[in-house]
Structures are given as C-alpha cells and as structure tokens.
Short mmCIF file of C-alpha atoms and ligand atoms in Angstrom, two decimals:
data_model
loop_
_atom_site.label_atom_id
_atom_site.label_comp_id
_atom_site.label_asym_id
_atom_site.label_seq_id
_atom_site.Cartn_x
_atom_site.Cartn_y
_atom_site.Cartn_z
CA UNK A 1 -9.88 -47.33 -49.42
CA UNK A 2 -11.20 -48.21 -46.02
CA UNK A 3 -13.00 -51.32 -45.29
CA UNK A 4 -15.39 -51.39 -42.00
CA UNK A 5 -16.77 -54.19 -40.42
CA UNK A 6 -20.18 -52.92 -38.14
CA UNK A 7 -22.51 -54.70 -35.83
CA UNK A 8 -25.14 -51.38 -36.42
CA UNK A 9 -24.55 -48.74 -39.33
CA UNK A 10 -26.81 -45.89 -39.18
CA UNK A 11 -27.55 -44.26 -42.78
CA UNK A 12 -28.29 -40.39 -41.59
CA UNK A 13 -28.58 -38.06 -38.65
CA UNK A 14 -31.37 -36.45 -37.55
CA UNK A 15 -33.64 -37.08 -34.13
CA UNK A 16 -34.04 -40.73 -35.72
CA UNK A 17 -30.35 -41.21 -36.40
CA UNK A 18 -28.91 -39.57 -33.22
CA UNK A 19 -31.67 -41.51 -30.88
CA UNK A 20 -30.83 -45.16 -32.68
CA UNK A 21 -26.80 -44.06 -32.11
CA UNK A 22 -27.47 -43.47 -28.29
CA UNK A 23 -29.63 -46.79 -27.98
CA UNK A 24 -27.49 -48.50 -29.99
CA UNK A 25 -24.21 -47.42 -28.60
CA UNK A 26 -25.65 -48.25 -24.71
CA UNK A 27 -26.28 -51.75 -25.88
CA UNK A 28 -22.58 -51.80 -26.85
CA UNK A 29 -23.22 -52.60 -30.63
CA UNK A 30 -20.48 -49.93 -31.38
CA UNK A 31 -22.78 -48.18 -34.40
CA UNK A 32 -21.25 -46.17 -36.93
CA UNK A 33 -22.89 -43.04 -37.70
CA UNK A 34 -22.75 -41.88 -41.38
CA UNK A 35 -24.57 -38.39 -40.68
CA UNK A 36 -24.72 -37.23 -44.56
CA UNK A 37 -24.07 -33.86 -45.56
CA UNK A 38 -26.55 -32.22 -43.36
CA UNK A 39 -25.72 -33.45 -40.60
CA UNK A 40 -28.68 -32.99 -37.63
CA UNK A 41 -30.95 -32.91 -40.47
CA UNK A 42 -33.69 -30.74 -40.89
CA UNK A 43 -33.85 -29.42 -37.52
CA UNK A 44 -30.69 -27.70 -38.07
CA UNK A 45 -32.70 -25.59 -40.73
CA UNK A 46 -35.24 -24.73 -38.27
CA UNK A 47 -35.80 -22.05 -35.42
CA UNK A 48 -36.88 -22.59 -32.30
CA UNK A 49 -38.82 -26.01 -30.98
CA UNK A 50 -41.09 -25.67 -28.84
CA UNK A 51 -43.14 -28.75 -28.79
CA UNK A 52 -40.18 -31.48 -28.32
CA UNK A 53 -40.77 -32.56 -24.50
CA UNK A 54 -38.63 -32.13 -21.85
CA UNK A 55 -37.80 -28.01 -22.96
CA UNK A 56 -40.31 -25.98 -21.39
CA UNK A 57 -38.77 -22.80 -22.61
CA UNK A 58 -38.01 -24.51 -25.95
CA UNK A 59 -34.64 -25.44 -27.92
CA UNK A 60 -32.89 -23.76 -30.96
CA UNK A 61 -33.17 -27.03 -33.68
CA UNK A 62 -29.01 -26.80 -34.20
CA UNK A 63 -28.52 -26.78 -30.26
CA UNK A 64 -31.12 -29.71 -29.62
CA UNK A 65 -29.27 -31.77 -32.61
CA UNK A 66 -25.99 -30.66 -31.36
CA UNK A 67 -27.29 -32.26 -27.94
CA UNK A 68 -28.40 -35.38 -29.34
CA UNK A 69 -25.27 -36.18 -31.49
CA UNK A 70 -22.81 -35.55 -28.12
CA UNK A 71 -25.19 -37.84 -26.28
CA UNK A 72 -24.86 -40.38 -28.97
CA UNK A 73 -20.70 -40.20 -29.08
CA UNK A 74 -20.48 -40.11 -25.09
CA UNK A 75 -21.99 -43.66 -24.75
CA UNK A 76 -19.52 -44.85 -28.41
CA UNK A 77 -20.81 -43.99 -31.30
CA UNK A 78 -19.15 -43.43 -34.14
CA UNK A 79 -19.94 -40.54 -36.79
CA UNK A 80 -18.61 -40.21 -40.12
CA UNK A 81 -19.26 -36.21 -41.60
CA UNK A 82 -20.28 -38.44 -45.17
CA UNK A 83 -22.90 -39.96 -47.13
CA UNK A 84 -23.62 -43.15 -47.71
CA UNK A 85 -23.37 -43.30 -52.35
CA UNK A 86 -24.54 -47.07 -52.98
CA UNK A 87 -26.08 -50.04 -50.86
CA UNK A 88 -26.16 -53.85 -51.37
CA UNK A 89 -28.81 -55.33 -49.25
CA UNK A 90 -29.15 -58.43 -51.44
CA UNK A 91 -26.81 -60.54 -48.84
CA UNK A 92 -26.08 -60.31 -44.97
CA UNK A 93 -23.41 -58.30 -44.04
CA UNK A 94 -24.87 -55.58 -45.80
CA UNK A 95 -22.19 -54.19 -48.13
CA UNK A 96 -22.61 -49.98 -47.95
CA UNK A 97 -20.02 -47.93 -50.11
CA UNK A 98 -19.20 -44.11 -48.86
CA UNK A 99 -19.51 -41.34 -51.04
CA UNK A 100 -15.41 -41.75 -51.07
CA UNK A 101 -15.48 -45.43 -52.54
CA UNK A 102 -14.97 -46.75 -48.57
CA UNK A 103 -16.84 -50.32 -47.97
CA UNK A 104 -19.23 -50.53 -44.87
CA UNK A 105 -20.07 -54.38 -43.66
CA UNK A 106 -22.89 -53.93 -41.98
CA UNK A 107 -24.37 -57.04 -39.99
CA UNK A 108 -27.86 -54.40 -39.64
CA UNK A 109 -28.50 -50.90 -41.59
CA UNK A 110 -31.07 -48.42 -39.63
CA UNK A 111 -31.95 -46.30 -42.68
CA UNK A 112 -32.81 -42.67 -41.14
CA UNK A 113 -32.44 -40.45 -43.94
CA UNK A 114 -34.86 -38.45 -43.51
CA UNK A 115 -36.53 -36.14 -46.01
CA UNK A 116 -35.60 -33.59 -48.12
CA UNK A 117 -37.81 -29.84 -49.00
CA UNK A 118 -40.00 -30.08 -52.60
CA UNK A 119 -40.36 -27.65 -54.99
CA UNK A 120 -43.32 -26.44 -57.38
CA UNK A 121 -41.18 -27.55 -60.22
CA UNK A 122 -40.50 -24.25 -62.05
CA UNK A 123 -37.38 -24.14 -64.23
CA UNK A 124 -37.23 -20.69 -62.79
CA UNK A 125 -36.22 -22.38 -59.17
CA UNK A 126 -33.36 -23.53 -61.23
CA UNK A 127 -32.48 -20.63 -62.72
CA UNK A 128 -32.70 -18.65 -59.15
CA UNK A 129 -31.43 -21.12 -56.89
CA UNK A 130 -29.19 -19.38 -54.66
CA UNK A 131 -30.19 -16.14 -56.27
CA UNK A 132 -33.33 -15.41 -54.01
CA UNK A 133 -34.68 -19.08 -54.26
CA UNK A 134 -34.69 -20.83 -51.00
CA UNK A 135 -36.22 -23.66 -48.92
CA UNK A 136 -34.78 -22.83 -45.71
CA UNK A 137 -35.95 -19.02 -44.16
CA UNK A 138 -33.46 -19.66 -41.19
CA UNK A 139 -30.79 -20.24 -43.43
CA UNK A 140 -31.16 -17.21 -45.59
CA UNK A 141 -33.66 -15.24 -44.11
CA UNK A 142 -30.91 -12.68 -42.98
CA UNK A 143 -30.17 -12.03 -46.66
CA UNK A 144 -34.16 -10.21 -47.19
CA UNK A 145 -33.59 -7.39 -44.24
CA UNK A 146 -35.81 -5.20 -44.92
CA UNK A 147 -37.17 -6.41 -48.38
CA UNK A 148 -40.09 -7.74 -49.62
CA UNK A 149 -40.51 -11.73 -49.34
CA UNK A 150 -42.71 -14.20 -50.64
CA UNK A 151 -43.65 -17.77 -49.14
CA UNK A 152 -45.17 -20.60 -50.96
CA UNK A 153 -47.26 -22.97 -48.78
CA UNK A 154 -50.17 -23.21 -46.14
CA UNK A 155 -49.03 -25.70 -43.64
CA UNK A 156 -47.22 -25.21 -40.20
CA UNK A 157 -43.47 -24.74 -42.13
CA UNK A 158 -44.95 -22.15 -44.34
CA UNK A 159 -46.46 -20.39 -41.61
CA UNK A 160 -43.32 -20.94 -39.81
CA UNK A 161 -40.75 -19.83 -42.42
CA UNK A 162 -43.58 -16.58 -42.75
CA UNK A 163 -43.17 -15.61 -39.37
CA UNK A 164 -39.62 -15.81 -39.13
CA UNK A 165 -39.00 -13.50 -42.27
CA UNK A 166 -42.02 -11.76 -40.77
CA UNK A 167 -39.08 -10.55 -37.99
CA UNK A 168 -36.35 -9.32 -40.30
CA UNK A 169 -38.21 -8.66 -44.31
CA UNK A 170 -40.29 -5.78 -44.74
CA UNK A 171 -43.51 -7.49 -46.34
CA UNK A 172 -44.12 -11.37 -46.32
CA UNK A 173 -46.58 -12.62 -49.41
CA UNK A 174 -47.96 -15.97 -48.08
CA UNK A 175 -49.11 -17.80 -51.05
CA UNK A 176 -51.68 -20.18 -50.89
CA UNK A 177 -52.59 -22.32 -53.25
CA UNK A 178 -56.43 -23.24 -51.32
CA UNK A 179 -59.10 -21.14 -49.98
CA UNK A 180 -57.28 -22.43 -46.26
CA UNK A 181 -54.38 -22.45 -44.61
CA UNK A 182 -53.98 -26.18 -43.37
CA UNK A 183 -51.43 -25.29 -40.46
CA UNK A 184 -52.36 -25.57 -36.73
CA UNK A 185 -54.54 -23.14 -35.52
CA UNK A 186 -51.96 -21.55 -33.15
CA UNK A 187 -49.89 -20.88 -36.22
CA UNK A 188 -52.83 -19.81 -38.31
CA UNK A 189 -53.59 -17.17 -35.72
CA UNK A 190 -49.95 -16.19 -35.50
CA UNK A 191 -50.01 -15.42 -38.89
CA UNK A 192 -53.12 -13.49 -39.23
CA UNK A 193 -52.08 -11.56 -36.06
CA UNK A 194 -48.39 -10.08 -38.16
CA UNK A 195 -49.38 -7.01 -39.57
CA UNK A 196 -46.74 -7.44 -42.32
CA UNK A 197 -47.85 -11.18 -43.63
CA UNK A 198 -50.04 -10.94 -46.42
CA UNK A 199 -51.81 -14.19 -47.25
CA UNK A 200 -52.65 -14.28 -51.28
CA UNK A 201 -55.36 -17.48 -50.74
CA UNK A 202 -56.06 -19.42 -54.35
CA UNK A 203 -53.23 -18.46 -55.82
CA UNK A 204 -49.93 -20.18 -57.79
CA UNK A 205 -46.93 -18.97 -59.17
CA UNK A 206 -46.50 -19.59 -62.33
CA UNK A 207 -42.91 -18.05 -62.71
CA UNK A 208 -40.03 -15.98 -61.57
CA UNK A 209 -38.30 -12.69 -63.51
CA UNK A 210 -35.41 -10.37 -62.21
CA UNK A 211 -31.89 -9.86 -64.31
CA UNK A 212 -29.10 -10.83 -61.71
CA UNK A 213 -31.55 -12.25 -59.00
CA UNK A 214 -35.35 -12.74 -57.99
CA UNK A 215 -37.32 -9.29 -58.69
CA UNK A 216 -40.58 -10.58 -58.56
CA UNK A 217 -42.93 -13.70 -58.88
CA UNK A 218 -45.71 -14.25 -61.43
CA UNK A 219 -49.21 -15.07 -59.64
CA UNK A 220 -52.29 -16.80 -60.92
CA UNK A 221 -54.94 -16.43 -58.73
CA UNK A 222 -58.10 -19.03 -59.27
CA UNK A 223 -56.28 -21.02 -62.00
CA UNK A 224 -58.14 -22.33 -64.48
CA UNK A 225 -61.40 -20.81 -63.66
CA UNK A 226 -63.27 -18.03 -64.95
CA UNK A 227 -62.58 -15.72 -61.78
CA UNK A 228 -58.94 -16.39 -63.22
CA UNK A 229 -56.64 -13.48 -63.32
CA UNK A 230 -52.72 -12.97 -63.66
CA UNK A 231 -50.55 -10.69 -61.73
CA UNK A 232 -46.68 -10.05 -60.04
CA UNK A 233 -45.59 -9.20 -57.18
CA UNK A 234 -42.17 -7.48 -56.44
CA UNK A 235 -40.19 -9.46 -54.05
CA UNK A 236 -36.24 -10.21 -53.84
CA UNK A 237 -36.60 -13.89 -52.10
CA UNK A 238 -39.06 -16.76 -52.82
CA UNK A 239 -39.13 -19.52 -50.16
CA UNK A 240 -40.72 -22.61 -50.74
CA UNK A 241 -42.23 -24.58 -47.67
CA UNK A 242 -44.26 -27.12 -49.59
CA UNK A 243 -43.84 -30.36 -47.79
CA UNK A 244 -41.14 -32.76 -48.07
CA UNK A 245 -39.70 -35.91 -50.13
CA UNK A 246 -38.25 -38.95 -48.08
CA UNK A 247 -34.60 -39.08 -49.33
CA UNK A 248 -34.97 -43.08 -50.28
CA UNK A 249 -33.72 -43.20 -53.79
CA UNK A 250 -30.47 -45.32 -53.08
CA UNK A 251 -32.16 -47.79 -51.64
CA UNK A 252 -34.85 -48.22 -54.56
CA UNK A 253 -35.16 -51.49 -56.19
CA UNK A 254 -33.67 -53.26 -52.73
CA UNK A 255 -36.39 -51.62 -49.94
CA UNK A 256 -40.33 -51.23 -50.53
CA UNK A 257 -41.45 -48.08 -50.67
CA UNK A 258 -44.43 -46.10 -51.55
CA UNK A 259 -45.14 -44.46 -54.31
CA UNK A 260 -44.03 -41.19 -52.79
CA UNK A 261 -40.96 -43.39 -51.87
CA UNK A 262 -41.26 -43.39 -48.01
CA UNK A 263 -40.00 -46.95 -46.37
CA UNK A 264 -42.56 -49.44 -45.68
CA UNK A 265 -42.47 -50.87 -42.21
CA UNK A 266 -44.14 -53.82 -40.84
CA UNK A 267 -45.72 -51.58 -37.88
CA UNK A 268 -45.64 -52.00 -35.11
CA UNK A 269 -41.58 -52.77 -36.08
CA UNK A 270 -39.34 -50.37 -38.09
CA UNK A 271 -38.57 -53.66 -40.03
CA UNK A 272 -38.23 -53.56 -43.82
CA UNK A 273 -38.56 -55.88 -46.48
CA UNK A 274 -34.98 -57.09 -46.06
CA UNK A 275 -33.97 -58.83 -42.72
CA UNK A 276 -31.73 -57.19 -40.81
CA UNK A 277 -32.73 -53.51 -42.07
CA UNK A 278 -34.84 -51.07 -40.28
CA UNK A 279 -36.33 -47.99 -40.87
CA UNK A 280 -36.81 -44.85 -38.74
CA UNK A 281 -37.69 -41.19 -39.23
CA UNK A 282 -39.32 -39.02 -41.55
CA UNK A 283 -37.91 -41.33 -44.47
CA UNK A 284 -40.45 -44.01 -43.48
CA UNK A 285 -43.45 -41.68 -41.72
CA UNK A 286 -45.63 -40.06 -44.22
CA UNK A 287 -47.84 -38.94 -41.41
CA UNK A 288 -46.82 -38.27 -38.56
CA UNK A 289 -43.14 -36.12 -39.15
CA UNK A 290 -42.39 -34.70 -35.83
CA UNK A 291 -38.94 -35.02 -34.29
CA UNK A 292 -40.39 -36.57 -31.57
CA UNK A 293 -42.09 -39.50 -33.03
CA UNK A 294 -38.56 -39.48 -35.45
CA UNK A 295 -36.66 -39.74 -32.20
CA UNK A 296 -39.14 -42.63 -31.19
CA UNK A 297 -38.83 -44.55 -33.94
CA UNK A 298 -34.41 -44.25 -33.51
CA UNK A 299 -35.30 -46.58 -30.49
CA UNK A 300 -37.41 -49.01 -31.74
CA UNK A 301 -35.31 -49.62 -34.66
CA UNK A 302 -31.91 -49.72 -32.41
CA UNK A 303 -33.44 -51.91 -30.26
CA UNK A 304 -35.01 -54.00 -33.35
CA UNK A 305 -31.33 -54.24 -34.76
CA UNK A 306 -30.81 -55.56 -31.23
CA UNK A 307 -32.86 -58.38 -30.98
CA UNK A 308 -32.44 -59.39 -34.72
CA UNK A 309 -28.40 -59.48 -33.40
CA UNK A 310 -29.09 -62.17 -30.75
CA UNK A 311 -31.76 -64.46 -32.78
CA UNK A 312 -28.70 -64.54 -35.82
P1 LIG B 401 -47.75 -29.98 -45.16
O1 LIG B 401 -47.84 -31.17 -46.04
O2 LIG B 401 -48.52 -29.95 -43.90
O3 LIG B 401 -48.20 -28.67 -45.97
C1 LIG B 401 -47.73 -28.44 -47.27
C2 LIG B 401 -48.39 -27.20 -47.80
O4 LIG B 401 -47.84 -26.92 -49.07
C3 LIG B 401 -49.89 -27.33 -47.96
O5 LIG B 401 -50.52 -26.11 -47.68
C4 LIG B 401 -50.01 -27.67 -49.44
O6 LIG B 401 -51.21 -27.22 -50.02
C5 LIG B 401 -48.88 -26.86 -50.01
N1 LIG B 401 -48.41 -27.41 -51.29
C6 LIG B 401 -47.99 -28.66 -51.56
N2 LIG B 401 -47.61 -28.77 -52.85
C7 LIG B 401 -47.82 -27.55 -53.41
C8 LIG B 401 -47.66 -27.04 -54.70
N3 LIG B 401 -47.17 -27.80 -55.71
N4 LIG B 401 -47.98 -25.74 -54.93
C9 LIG B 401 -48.45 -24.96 -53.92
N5 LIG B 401 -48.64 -25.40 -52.66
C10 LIG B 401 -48.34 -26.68 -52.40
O7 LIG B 401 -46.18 -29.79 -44.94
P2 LIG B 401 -45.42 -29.00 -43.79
O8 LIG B 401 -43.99 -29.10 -44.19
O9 LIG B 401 -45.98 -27.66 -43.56
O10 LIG B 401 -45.66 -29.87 -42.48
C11 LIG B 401 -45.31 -31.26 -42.42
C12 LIG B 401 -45.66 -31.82 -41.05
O11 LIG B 401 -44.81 -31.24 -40.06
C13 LIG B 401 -47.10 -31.48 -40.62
O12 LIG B 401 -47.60 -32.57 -39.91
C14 LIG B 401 -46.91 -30.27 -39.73
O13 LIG B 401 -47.95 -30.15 -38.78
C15 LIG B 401 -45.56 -30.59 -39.08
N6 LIG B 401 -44.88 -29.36 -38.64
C16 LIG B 401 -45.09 -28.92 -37.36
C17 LIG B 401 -44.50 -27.78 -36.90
C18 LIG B 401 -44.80 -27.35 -35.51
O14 LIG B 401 -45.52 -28.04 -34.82
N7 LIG B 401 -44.25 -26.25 -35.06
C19 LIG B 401 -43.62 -26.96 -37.75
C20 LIG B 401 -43.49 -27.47 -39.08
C21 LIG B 401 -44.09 -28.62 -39.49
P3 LIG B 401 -52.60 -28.00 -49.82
O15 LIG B 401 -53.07 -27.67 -48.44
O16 LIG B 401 -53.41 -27.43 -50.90
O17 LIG B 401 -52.31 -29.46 -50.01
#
C-alpha cells in the first residue's frame, strides 16, 4: 500500500474540484486530485451549457470538464481516477484512506464531492435500475429512440432531461407532482413549445410494471384528495430529475452538516468545523448549485487552504 504525504488533497472533481486543483497547483501546493468514480462530476451527465461565462456559443458539460481537469494538470496537479473510502479529520495531517486501502496525509482536505441524483424511493427503481430506470437522459437517452418516455420532476433538470429525450423518444410524459413547473421560465416555455412533451401536472407515480424491463408507470393524479384518480401510462424509460443529495456521508460524525447533509461553512469562508478543511461545491451549497458559483467556491477554498498553510 501507498502512503502520500500532501500539502492540498482534493476529495472530488467537478467545477469545484478542478478550479481548487488549478488555484492550488499555481500556488505550488502540489494538490492531489482524487476525482472519484465520476470523474468531472455531474456535468459530464449533462448536455450542453450555456450559461457558464466565457462560451458564448456554449460548451458540451464532458468537453468543459475535460477543459478544466487539463488546466488543472498543466500548472501540477495530481489526479488519482479513485475515491476517497474513509477520512480521519480528528488530528492534523489529515489521515484519508483510498478506496484501495492507500493512506493520504493531508496537511488540508478541500472536500468537493459534490452531489449525487435522488429518487422517489420506489422499490420498483430497484427492481428497474438499468432496465429503463435512469437519472441521467444524456447517458441513456439514446436507448428510448423512438419510444415513449416518461420524466419525473418540474425544475430546470427535468425540463432539461424532457427536452433532450424530446429530440430522440417519440412521446415525453413530464410528471409533475404540483399544479407548476418550478423551472426558469425560458425552460418552462421550451417545454410547452415541444409538441411531443406532455406535462401530467398533480400527479405521482406510485409504481413501475413490465416483465424483462419498464412497460409502463402507475400514476396518481391529485393524491389523496377526492378529485383522486389512478391510471398508467405505457412508456419503456422512466427518468428521474428530482433534485440532488450532497454526497457527504464519509465525512459524517467528523464535519457539520445539515440535516439534508450539505457542509456547513462559516460564509463568507469555505471553512468547516475542523481547521484545516474546506468545503466547496454543490456538497456544501444547498442553494445556489450552478457550476459557476461551484467553480467559485474551488478558489476560495484553494486559496483558504493557502493562507491556513502560511499561519501553521
Ligand atoms: P429542483 O430542486 O429545482 O427541482 C426538483 C423538482 O423535483 C421540483 O419540481 C420538485 O417538486 C420535484 N421533486 C422533488 N422531490 C420529488 C418527489 N419525491 N416526487 C416528485 N417530484 C419531486 O432541482 P433541479 O435539479 O431541477 O435544479 C437544481 C438547481 O440547478 C436549480 O437551482 C436549477 O435552477 C439549477 N439548474 C439550472 C439549469 C440551467 O440553468 N440550465 C439546468 C439544471 C439545473 P416541487 O416543485 O413540488 O418541490
């Protein structure tokens, strides 16, 4: 087993991860990288970006992350293709153990882990998953030409995922669990506008059937009330885009969290509880989740793990 000995280790990828490599790495700290086993992070998942500054024309996600990473190794960084299994933040360095058993001595940890997609919670995700379950349309959107498709959310990823299947699945069920889609307007419109999205507002699914795969999705529309009424509707893929979880749970116990388990910070800082570990990204930003402000937060905590270098 290896044994490393870090100024700056960097727990996940991702705008936050990549930005706090490149800052880190120009300050000469040397970081080391563990990117996880996505590395990029979400963005990778996604389509097109349009609203990350600097790309009027807009970026792929996978080519902006690619872009990001290379910046980060040009200047030094170093990336390990792992994950990070098990931290000890109770004493300075900061002993991290790989998911290979290899020890990390860390003298500061920028915890960028970002966050992971929910589900509803059905044991019929389980049962499904892989079989026309999904929480990534750009991943397996290509599987659904020209079938019927079903999305579960009402924010700017459902609408998102919606139109992308929109492009290559013959029908797109939009299901909504509100009388409103909470997305931007731009995306609300977008919707609307695709004659082959059909939004199902107020309703739930309750379950999934099909022998070797998804056939079709059990609906409850106005759940619970007396308007309530039961019905399915035949589709071959079920995507959920229902928010996000931070991906925190190693460091439970050892960094304060919410209850939601996003990383407390003592704003404006990306300091934690423990000195010497900061926080960036979407695994400490409840709000806010953009890769931009992600990417913002990389620098402040690189340059956090700076200063708390030359005051110890
Ligand atoms: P959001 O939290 O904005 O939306 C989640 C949606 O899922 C809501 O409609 C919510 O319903 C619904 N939902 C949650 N739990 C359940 C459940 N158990 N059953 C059914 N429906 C459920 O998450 P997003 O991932 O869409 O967006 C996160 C952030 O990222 C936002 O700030 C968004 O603006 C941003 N974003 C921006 C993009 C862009 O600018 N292009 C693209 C993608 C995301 P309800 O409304 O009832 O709570």
């Amino acid at each position: 087993m290896e044994k490393n000995t870090v100024k700056v280790l960097i727990i996940g990828s991702g705008p936050a991860g990549y930005t706090a490599g490149i800052y880190a790495s120009r300050a000469n700290l040397n970081p080391l990288i563990y990117e996880g086993n996505q590395p990029g992070g979400q963005l990778t998942q996604t389509t097109e970006i349009e609203n990350f500054p600097g790309y009027p024309e807009g970026i792929q996600g996978p080519e902006m992350m690619e872009q990001l990473r290379q910046q980060a190794l040009r200047f030094g960084a170093r990336i390990e293709s792992k994950t990070i299994a098990k931290v000890d933040f109770s004493s300075r360095p900061f002993l991290c153990v790989d998911e290979d058993g290899n020890e990390v001595l860390a003298e500061t940890v920028i915890v960028s882990t970002g966050a992971s997609a929910k589900y509803l919670g059905l044991s019929d995700e389980e049962k499904y998953r892989g079989l026309g379950v999904s929480a990534c349309a750009t991943c397996d959107g290509f599987f659904y030409r020209k079938k019927n498709v079903a999305v579960v959310g009402g924010g700017d990823t459902a609408c998102e995922e919606a139109l992308y299947l929109s492009t290559l699945a013959k029908k797109v069920y939009l299901i909504v669990r509100k009388d409103y889609l909470r997305a931007s307007e731009v995306m609300q419109k977008r919707v609307r506008e695709k004659e082959n999205i059909e939004i199902l507002f107020n309703c739930n699914t309750v379950g999934l059937f099909g022998d070797d795969g998804v056939e079709g999705a059990k609906i409850v529309e106005h759940k619970g009330t007396e308007r309530e009424q039961v019905f399915d509707i035949a589709i071959d893929g079920f995507f959920l885009a229902i928010g996000h979880k931070p991906n925190t749970d190693i460091f439970r116990g050892q960094l304060d969290m919410d209850a939601e388990g996003y990383l407390i910070t003592a704003a404006p800082t990306t300091r934690t509880n423990v000195e010497g570990v900061f926080a960036a990204g979407d695994c400490a930003d409840p709000i806010y989740r953009q890769a931009v402000s992600a990417a913002g937060t990389g620098c402040r905590a690189a340059l956090d793990a700076e200063r708390f270098l030359m005051e110890h």
